[in-house]
Amino acid sequence: MHQTRYQWIDNCKAIGLLLVILGHGRLFPESWQQFVYSFHMPLFFILSGLLYKYKSPKETLVHDILRLLIPYVLINIICLFVQYGILYLQGGLSWEACYNRVIGILVVACHTGAYPPVSGPTWFIITLFFARMLLSLSDNKIYRYLLLIGSVLCFIIMKNNEIDTYLPVDSALMSIPFIVLGIELSPFKAKEKWGRNVVLLFLAIAALSILVFTNKYNGLVDMAWSSYGRNLAIFYVNGVLGSFALMALIIITPLSAKIQEFCTIVSKGSLMVIGFNLLLVMALQTIAEKLIYPHPLNNKPLIGVIIALVILYIFYWMTKLCQRYFPVILGTK
């Protein structure tokens, strides 16, 4: 059955992916990165909740194998062979290096640690898979609320006892409140239900103003590391504030038909953008630093934004090609 697309959600995803690229490439100042990281991944989980439709555990498993797990495997296999090629050229290719990277895919390694990551950002795909499986156990609203509370409590226990599951179970538990919030907001998928633009603009400015101060206190967060800063409650508040502000601003901002079409295509390729953006970031960042500005690009955010937009434009065409010839990597038939 064809799923209704909501243009403003596609626009939000495209902006969120731009922020992901900027953050992964360290393409803007550290203070900006701390601000963006406070809400850019919560945004994706809230948007996932907005689009969530209940399916039984069996239906969810079958659906998400195609939609999430197969793209995860394909993206990582492609990145794996790219890494093997780089290691070979550097003279560092060995059986141990090959083995460790395969294990890194299996345990969803996202940062250099016990096992090296292959496509680190794909932690999001597996995190979303675990969260959706937990949500599929019941469509009862009370269950969702109990799951929200239980997830937060289990996450706190895991952090306090330094329990490491390798697989991103902790990140999945961390994401549940944002997804549940998105599900509860799903009646507002139609942007007309958000109210008047003037009110939305005022609320967005107020949310951003509060976020500026609370973010400075809470410090840098990173859901990939299940790191929430100084205070977990403030982490959730900041994630909601920043996500709401961005969504409200997107809703009230008029965009041309061409930009909207661009955002829709990029949104359809979001898994591919998440999985491959680091490869393109490193390539274009190296070119820019050698030919344009031979210093770290976080000192020149304008150049960083241009590079991120170029990368997003490349993904636009990659997505169009994959839609025609290799849709399985996008999580579609």
PDB file of N, CA and C in Angstrom, residues 5-85:
ATOM      1  N   ARG A   5       3.160  10.736   1.596  1.00  0.00           N
ATOM      2  CA  ARG A   5       4.359  11.506   1.929  1.00  0.00           C
ATOM      3  C   ARG A   5       3.937  12.890   2.402  1.00  0.00           C
ATOM      4  N   TYR A   6       4.627  13.382   3.398  1.00  0.00           N
ATOM      5  CA  TYR A   6       4.379  14.721   3.923  1.00  0.00           C
ATOM      6  C   TYR A   6       5.597  15.571   3.605  1.00  0.00           C
ATOM      7  N   GLN A   7       5.386  16.586   2.775  1.00  0.00           N
ATOM      8  CA  GLN A   7       6.504  17.342   2.244  1.00  0.00           C
ATOM      9  C   GLN A   7       7.340  17.982   3.338  1.00  0.00           C
ATOM     10  N   TRP A   8       6.704  18.506   4.365  1.00  0.00           N
ATOM     11  CA  TRP A   8       7.464  19.192   5.407  1.00  0.00           C
ATOM     12  C   TRP A   8       8.355  18.203   6.171  1.00  0.00           C
ATOM     13  N   ILE A   9       7.921  16.935   6.270  1.00  0.00           N
ATOM     14  CA  ILE A   9       8.754  15.928   6.928  1.00  0.00           C
ATOM     15  C   ILE A   9       9.960  15.606   6.057  1.00  0.00           C
ATOM     16  N   ASP A  10       9.752  15.498   4.737  1.00  0.00           N
ATOM     17  CA  ASP A  10      10.883  15.310   3.831  1.00  0.00           C
ATOM     18  C   ASP A  10      11.863  16.480   3.936  1.00  0.00           C
ATOM     19  N   ASN A  11      11.333  17.696   4.034  1.00  0.00           N
ATOM     20  CA  ASN A  11      12.193  18.880   4.164  1.00  0.00           C
ATOM     21  C   ASN A  11      13.008  18.824   5.452  1.00  0.00           C
ATOM     22  N   CYS A  12      12.356  18.392   6.536  1.00  0.00           N
ATOM     23  CA  CYS A  12      13.060  18.264   7.823  1.00  0.00           C
ATOM     24  C   CYS A  12      14.164  17.224   7.742  1.00  0.00           C
ATOM     25  N   LYS A  13      13.874  16.096   7.095  1.00  0.00           N
ATOM     26  CA  LYS A  13      14.891  15.058   6.952  1.00  0.00           C
ATOM     27  C   LYS A  13      16.093  15.569   6.171  1.00  0.00           C
ATOM     28  N   ALA A  14      15.829  16.309   5.102  1.00  0.00           N
ATOM     29  CA  ALA A  14      16.924  16.833   4.288  1.00  0.00           C
ATOM     30  C   ALA A  14      17.804  17.782   5.092  1.00  0.00           C
ATOM     31  N   ILE A  15      17.182  18.667   5.874  1.00  0.00           N
ATOM     32  CA  ILE A  15      17.963  19.586   6.720  1.00  0.00           C
ATOM     33  C   ILE A  15      18.706  18.798   7.789  1.00  0.00           C
ATOM     34  N   GLY A  16      18.039  17.799   8.363  1.00  0.00           N
ATOM     35  CA  GLY A  16      18.699  16.964   9.366  1.00  0.00           C
ATOM     36  C   GLY A  16      19.908  16.242   8.799  1.00  0.00           C
ATOM     37  N   LEU A  17      19.793  15.738   7.570  1.00  0.00           N
ATOM     38  CA  LEU A  17      20.929  15.062   6.930  1.00  0.00           C
ATOM     39  C   LEU A  17      22.066  16.037   6.640  1.00  0.00           C
ATOM     40  N   LEU A  18      21.726  17.263   6.292  1.00  0.00           N
ATOM     41  CA  LEU A  18      22.756  18.294   6.106  1.00  0.00           C
ATOM     42  C   LEU A  18      23.511  18.523   7.412  1.00  0.00           C
ATOM     43  N   LEU A  19      22.787  18.560   8.520  1.00  0.00           N
ATOM     44  CA  LEU A  19      23.420  18.742   9.833  1.00  0.00           C
ATOM     45  C   LEU A  19      24.295  17.543  10.191  1.00  0.00           C
ATOM     46  N   VAL A  20      23.848  16.334   9.819  1.00  0.00           N
ATOM     47  CA  VAL A  20      24.646  15.128  10.063  1.00  0.00           C
ATOM     48  C   VAL A  20      25.983  15.227   9.332  1.00  0.00           C
ATOM     49  N   ILE A  21      25.939  15.627   8.066  1.00  0.00           N
ATOM     50  CA  ILE A  21      27.161  15.754   7.275  1.00  0.00           C
ATOM     51  C   ILE A  21      28.087  16.799   7.873  1.00  0.00           C
ATOM     52  N   LEU A  22      27.531  17.921   8.277  1.00  0.00           N
ATOM     53  CA  LEU A  22      28.336  18.987   8.890  1.00  0.00           C
ATOM     54  C   LEU A  22      28.992  18.497  10.178  1.00  0.00           C
ATOM     55  N   GLY A  23      28.224  17.737  10.970  1.00  0.00           N
ATOM     56  CA  GLY A  23      28.758  17.250  12.236  1.00  0.00           C
ATOM     57  C   GLY A  23      29.820  16.198  12.061  1.00  0.00           C
ATOM     58  N   HIS A  24      29.586  15.235  11.159  1.00  0.00           N
ATOM     59  CA  HIS A  24      30.562  14.165  10.939  1.00  0.00           C
ATOM     60  C   HIS A  24      31.868  14.699  10.362  1.00  0.00           C
ATOM     61  N   GLY A  25      31.774  15.742   9.555  1.00  0.00           N
ATOM     62  CA  GLY A  25      32.969  16.279   8.922  1.00  0.00           C
ATOM     63  C   GLY A  25      33.668  17.340   9.740  1.00  0.00           C
ATOM     64  N   ARG A  26      33.121  17.641  10.929  1.00  0.00           N
ATOM     65  CA  ARG A  26      33.658  18.742  11.744  1.00  0.00           C
ATOM     66  C   ARG A  26      33.804  19.992  10.867  1.00  0.00           C
ATOM     67  N   LEU A  27      32.719  20.292  10.141  1.00  0.00           N
ATOM     68  CA  LEU A  27      32.757  21.369   9.164  1.00  0.00           C
ATOM     69  C   LEU A  27      32.264  22.694   9.718  1.00  0.00           C
ATOM     70  N   PHE A  28      32.038  22.746  11.023  1.00  0.00           N
ATOM     71  CA  PHE A  28      31.720  24.029  11.651  1.00  0.00           C
ATOM     72  C   PHE A  28      32.328  24.072  13.048  1.00  0.00           C
ATOM     73  N   PRO A  29      32.359  25.238  13.698  1.00  0.00           N
ATOM     74  CA  PRO A  29      33.018  25.359  15.006  1.00  0.00           C
ATOM     75  C   PRO A  29      32.457  24.383  16.038  1.00  0.00           C
ATOM     76  N   GLU A  30      33.279  24.045  17.024  1.00  0.00           N
ATOM     77  CA  GLU A  30      32.884  23.065  18.046  1.00  0.00           C
ATOM     78  C   GLU A  30      31.643  23.508  18.812  1.00  0.00           C
ATOM     79  N   SER A  31      31.511  24.804  19.064  1.00  0.00           N
ATOM     80  CA  SER A  31      30.334  25.293  19.791  1.00  0.00           C
ATOM     81  C   SER A  31      29.067  25.047  18.979  1.00  0.00           C
ATOM     82  N   TRP A  32      29.146  25.189  17.669  1.00  0.00           N
ATOM     83  CA  TRP A  32      28.010  24.897  16.811  1.00  0.00           C
ATOM     84  C   TRP A  32      27.698  23.409  16.839  1.00  0.00           C
ATOM     85  N   GLN A  33      28.740  22.594  16.833  1.00  0.00           N
ATOM     86  CA  GLN A  33      28.545  21.150  16.848  1.00  0.00           C
ATOM     87  C   GLN A  33      27.819  20.719  18.118  1.00  0.00           C
ATOM     88  N   GLN A  34      28.209  21.277  19.235  1.00  0.00           N
ATOM     89  CA  GLN A  34      27.536  20.946  20.494  1.00  0.00           C
ATOM     90  C   GLN A  34      26.060  21.307  20.425  1.00  0.00           C
ATOM     91  N   PHE A  35      25.748  22.442  19.820  1.00  0.00           N
ATOM     92  CA  PHE A  35      24.359  22.877  19.689  1.00  0.00           C
ATOM     93  C   PHE A  35      23.578  21.927  18.789  1.00  0.00           C
ATOM     94  N   VAL A  36      24.135  21.602  17.621  1.00  0.00           N
ATOM     95  CA  VAL A  36      23.449  20.742  16.649  1.00  0.00           C
ATOM     96  C   VAL A  36      23.262  19.331  17.201  1.00  0.00           C
ATOM     97  N   TYR A  37      24.291  18.798  17.868  1.00  0.00           N
ATOM     98  CA  TYR A  37      24.207  17.436  18.392  1.00  0.00           C
ATOM     99  C   TYR A  37      23.143  17.298  19.477  1.00  0.00           C
ATOM    100  N   SER A  38      22.740  18.408  20.065  1.00  0.00           N
ATOM    101  CA  SER A  38      21.736  18.343  21.125  1.00  0.00           C
ATOM    102  C   SER A  38      20.359  17.932  20.595  1.00  0.00           C
ATOM    103  N   PHE A  39      20.141  18.044  19.268  1.00  0.00           N
ATOM    104  CA  PHE A  39      18.806  17.722  18.754  1.00  0.00           C
ATOM    105  C   PHE A  39      18.785  17.023  17.405  1.00  0.00           C
ATOM    106  N   HIS A  40      19.918  16.921  16.670  1.00  0.00           N
ATOM    107  CA  HIS A  40      19.780  16.437  15.293  1.00  0.00           C
ATOM    108  C   HIS A  40      19.425  14.953  15.207  1.00  0.00           C
ATOM    109  N   MET A  41      19.901  14.103  16.114  1.00  0.00           N
ATOM    110  CA  MET A  41      19.467  12.712  16.098  1.00  0.00           C
ATOM    111  C   MET A  41      18.102  12.524  16.763  1.00  0.00           C
ATOM    112  N   PRO A  42      17.803  13.207  17.878  1.00  0.00           N
ATOM    113  CA  PRO A  42      16.422  13.165  18.374  1.00  0.00           C
ATOM    114  C   PRO A  42      15.402  13.535  17.302  1.00  0.00           C
ATOM    115  N   LEU A  43      15.756  14.492  16.437  1.00  0.00           N
ATOM    116  CA  LEU A  43      14.853  14.880  15.350  1.00  0.00           C
ATOM    117  C   LEU A  43      14.484  13.678  14.490  1.00  0.00           C
ATOM    118  N   PHE A  44      15.472  12.866  14.104  1.00  0.00           N
ATOM    119  CA  PHE A  44      15.193  11.723  13.238  1.00  0.00           C
ATOM    120  C   PHE A  44      14.308  10.693  13.944  1.00  0.00           C
ATOM    121  N   PHE A  45      14.513  10.506  15.235  1.00  0.00           N
ATOM    122  CA  PHE A  45      13.677   9.548  15.958  1.00  0.00           C
ATOM    123  C   PHE A  45      12.246  10.066  16.113  1.00  0.00           C
ATOM    124  N   ILE A  46      12.088  11.358  16.341  1.00  0.00           N
ATOM    125  CA  ILE A  46      10.748  11.941  16.423  1.00  0.00           C
ATOM    126  C   ILE A  46      10.034  11.824  15.076  1.00  0.00           C
ATOM    127  N   LEU A  47      10.747  12.112  13.993  1.00  0.00           N
ATOM    128  CA  LEU A  47      10.157  11.983  12.661  1.00  0.00           C
ATOM    129  C   LEU A  47       9.786  10.528  12.376  1.00  0.00           C
ATOM    130  N   SER A  48      10.611   9.583  12.837  1.00  0.00           N
ATOM    131  CA  SER A  48      10.275   8.167  12.675  1.00  0.00           C
ATOM    132  C   SER A  48       8.983   7.834  13.401  1.00  0.00           C
ATOM    133  N   GLY A  49       8.810   8.418  14.592  1.00  0.00           N
ATOM    134  CA  GLY A  49       7.568   8.210  15.334  1.00  0.00           C
ATOM    135  C   GLY A  49       6.367   8.821  14.632  1.00  0.00           C
ATOM    136  N   LEU A  50       6.542   9.986  14.034  1.00  0.00           N
ATOM    137  CA  LEU A  50       5.448  10.629  13.302  1.00  0.00           C
ATOM    138  C   LEU A  50       4.936   9.748  12.167  1.00  0.00           C
ATOM    139  N   LEU A  51       5.842   9.005  11.545  1.00  0.00           N
ATOM    140  CA  LEU A  51       5.489   8.170  10.396  1.00  0.00           C
ATOM    141  C   LEU A  51       5.213   6.719  10.788  1.00  0.00           C
ATOM    142  N   TYR A  52       5.280   6.417  12.082  1.00  0.00           N
ATOM    143  CA  TYR A  52       5.153   5.036  12.551  1.00  0.00           C
ATOM    144  C   TYR A  52       3.731   4.516  12.360  1.00  0.00           C
ATOM    145  N   LYS A  53       3.633   3.297  11.842  1.00  0.00           N
ATOM    146  CA  LYS A  53       2.366   2.590  11.755  1.00  0.00           C
ATOM    147  C   LYS A  53       2.544   1.223  12.395  1.00  0.00           C
ATOM    148  N   TYR A  54       1.668   0.914  13.326  1.00  0.00           N
ATOM    149  CA  TYR A  54       1.831  -0.323  14.081  1.00  0.00           C
ATOM    150  C   TYR A  54       1.728  -1.549  13.189  1.00  0.00           C
ATOM    151  N   LYS A  55       2.631  -2.493  13.406  1.00  0.00           N
ATOM    152  CA  LYS A  55       2.590  -3.821  12.808  1.00  0.00           C
ATOM    153  C   LYS A  55       2.935  -4.820  13.901  1.00  0.00           C
ATOM    154  N   SER A  56       2.470  -6.040  13.766  1.00  0.00           N
ATOM    155  CA  SER A  56       2.785  -7.087  14.731  1.00  0.00           C
ATOM    156  C   SER A  56       4.281  -7.357  14.706  1.00  0.00           C
ATOM    157  N   PRO A  57       4.807  -8.036  15.744  1.00  0.00           N
ATOM    158  CA  PRO A  57       6.246  -8.342  15.754  1.00  0.00           C
ATOM    159  C   PRO A  57       6.710  -9.067  14.493  1.00  0.00           C
ATOM    160  N   LYS A  58       5.931 -10.041  14.017  1.00  0.00           N
ATOM    161  CA  LYS A  58       6.318 -10.775  12.809  1.00  0.00           C
ATOM    162  C   LYS A  58       6.326  -9.848  11.593  1.00  0.00           C
ATOM    163  N   GLU A  59       5.269  -9.047  11.456  1.00  0.00           N
ATOM    164  CA  GLU A  59       5.192  -8.114  10.325  1.00  0.00           C
ATOM    165  C   GLU A  59       6.313  -7.087  10.379  1.00  0.00           C
ATOM    166  N   THR A  60       6.600  -6.597  11.585  1.00  0.00           N
ATOM    167  CA  THR A  60       7.669  -5.611  11.744  1.00  0.00           C
ATOM    168  C   THR A  60       9.014  -6.208  11.377  1.00  0.00           C
ATOM    169  N   LEU A  61       9.259  -7.440  11.821  1.00  0.00           N
ATOM    170  CA  LEU A  61      10.528  -8.097  11.521  1.00  0.00           C
ATOM    171  C   LEU A  61      10.709  -8.262  10.014  1.00  0.00           C
ATOM    172  N   VAL A  62       9.681  -8.781   9.343  1.00  0.00           N
ATOM    173  CA  VAL A  62       9.766  -8.987   7.890  1.00  0.00           C
ATOM    174  C   VAL A  62       9.945  -7.654   7.179  1.00  0.00           C
ATOM    175  N   HIS A  63       9.170  -6.655   7.583  1.00  0.00           N
ATOM    176  CA  HIS A  63       9.230  -5.333   6.963  1.00  0.00           C
ATOM    177  C   HIS A  63      10.587  -4.684   7.164  1.00  0.00           C
ATOM    178  N   ASP A  64      11.117  -4.780   8.382  1.00  0.00           N
ATOM    179  CA  ASP A  64      12.357  -4.074   8.692  1.00  0.00           C
ATOM    180  C   ASP A  64      13.611  -4.812   8.234  1.00  0.00           C
ATOM    181  N   ILE A  65      13.500  -6.103   7.967  1.00  0.00           N
ATOM    182  CA  ILE A  65      14.629  -6.797   7.329  1.00  0.00           C
ATOM    183  C   ILE A  65      14.903  -6.154   5.978  1.00  0.00           C
ATOM    184  N   LEU A  66      13.835  -5.890   5.222  1.00  0.00           N
ATOM    185  CA  LEU A  66      13.984  -5.238   3.920  1.00  0.00           C
ATOM    186  C   LEU A  66      14.307  -3.758   4.075  1.00  0.00           C
ATOM    187  N   ARG A  67      13.617  -3.115   4.995  1.00  0.00           N
ATOM    188  CA  ARG A  67      13.706  -1.661   5.099  1.00  0.00           C
ATOM    189  C   ARG A  67      14.975  -1.189   5.800  1.00  0.00           C
ATOM    190  N   LEU A  68      15.481  -1.991   6.755  1.00  0.00           N
ATOM    191  CA  LEU A  68      16.609  -1.542   7.572  1.00  0.00           C
ATOM    192  C   LEU A  68      17.815  -2.484   7.530  1.00  0.00           C
ATOM    193  N   LEU A  69      17.611  -3.770   7.779  1.00  0.00           N
ATOM    194  CA  LEU A  69      18.747  -4.677   7.937  1.00  0.00           C
ATOM    195  C   LEU A  69      19.500  -4.922   6.630  1.00  0.00           C
ATOM    196  N   ILE A  70      18.778  -5.140   5.543  1.00  0.00           N
ATOM    197  CA  ILE A  70      19.463  -5.369   4.257  1.00  0.00           C
ATOM    198  C   ILE A  70      20.250  -4.126   3.837  1.00  0.00           C
ATOM    199  N   PRO A  71      19.666  -2.914   3.902  1.00  0.00           N
ATOM    200  CA  PRO A  71      20.482  -1.724   3.601  1.00  0.00           C
ATOM    201  C   PRO A  71      21.697  -1.594   4.519  1.00  0.00           C
ATOM    202  N   TYR A  72      21.531  -1.929   5.812  1.00  0.00           N
ATOM    203  CA  TYR A  72      22.668  -1.874   6.736  1.00  0.00           C
ATOM    204  C   TYR A  72      23.799  -2.778   6.269  1.00  0.00           C
ATOM    205  N   VAL A  73      23.459  -4.014   5.888  1.00  0.00           N
ATOM    206  CA  VAL A  73      24.479  -4.968   5.452  1.00  0.00           C
ATOM    207  C   VAL A  73      25.126  -4.508   4.157  1.00  0.00           C
ATOM    208  N   LEU A  74      24.331  -4.082   3.190  1.00  0.00           N
ATOM    209  CA  LEU A  74      24.865  -3.669   1.898  1.00  0.00           C
ATOM    210  C   LEU A  74      25.780  -2.455   2.027  1.00  0.00           C
ATOM    211  N   ILE A  75      25.352  -1.476   2.779  1.00  0.00           N
ATOM    212  CA  ILE A  75      26.156  -0.258   2.967  1.00  0.00           C
ATOM    213  C   ILE A  75      27.487  -0.607   3.612  1.00  0.00           C
ATOM    214  N   ASN A  76      27.449  -1.455   4.625  1.00  0.00           N
ATOM    215  CA  ASN A  76      28.680  -1.805   5.330  1.00  0.00           C
ATOM    216  C   ASN A  76      29.609  -2.678   4.484  1.00  0.00           C
ATOM    217  N   ILE A  77      29.035  -3.539   3.658  1.00  0.00           N
ATOM    218  CA  ILE A  77      29.884  -4.357   2.781  1.00  0.00           C
ATOM    219  C   ILE A  77      30.618  -3.469   1.783  1.00  0.00           C
ATOM    220  N   ILE A  78      29.903  -2.503   1.215  1.00  0.00           N
ATOM    221  CA  ILE A  78      30.548  -1.584   0.270  1.00  0.00           C
ATOM    222  C   ILE A  78      31.657  -0.799   0.971  1.00  0.00           C
ATOM    223  N   CYS A  79      31.361  -0.265   2.142  1.00  0.00           N
ATOM    224  CA  CYS A  79      32.372   0.491   2.907  1.00  0.00           C
ATOM    225  C   CYS A  79      33.531  -0.412   3.323  1.00  0.00           C
ATOM    226  N   LEU A  80      33.217  -1.690   3.591  1.00  0.00           N
ATOM    227  CA  LEU A  80      34.255  -2.643   3.998  1.00  0.00           C
ATOM    228  C   LEU A  80      35.304  -2.800   2.895  1.00  0.00           C
ATOM    229  N   PHE A  81      34.858  -2.977   1.662  1.00  0.00           N
ATOM    230  CA  PHE A  81      35.804  -3.161   0.571  1.00  0.00           C
ATOM    231  C   PHE A  81      36.564  -1.871   0.254  1.00  0.00           C
ATOM    232  N   VAL A  82      35.924  -0.732   0.479  1.00  0.00           N
ATOM    233  CA  VAL A  82      36.650   0.540   0.337  1.00  0.00           C
ATOM    234  C   VAL A  82      37.775   0.610   1.367  1.00  0.00           C
ATOM    235  N   GLN A  83      37.468   0.215   2.616  1.00  0.00           N
ATOM    236  CA  GLN A  83      38.501   0.219   3.666  1.00  0.00           C
ATOM    237  C   GLN A  83      39.606  -0.782   3.356  1.00  0.00           C
ATOM    238  N   TYR A  84      39.247  -1.952   2.846  1.00  0.00           N
ATOM    239  CA  TYR A  84      40.267  -2.924   2.466  1.00  0.00           C
ATOM    240  C   TYR A  84      41.195  -2.343   1.403  1.00  0.00           C
ATOM    241  N   GLY A  85      40.600  -1.641   0.432  1.00  0.00           N
ATOM    242  CA  GLY A  85      41.403  -1.018  -0.614  1.00  0.00           C
ATOM    243  C   GLY A  85      42.361   0.018  -0.057  1.00  0.00           C
TER     244      GLY A  85
END
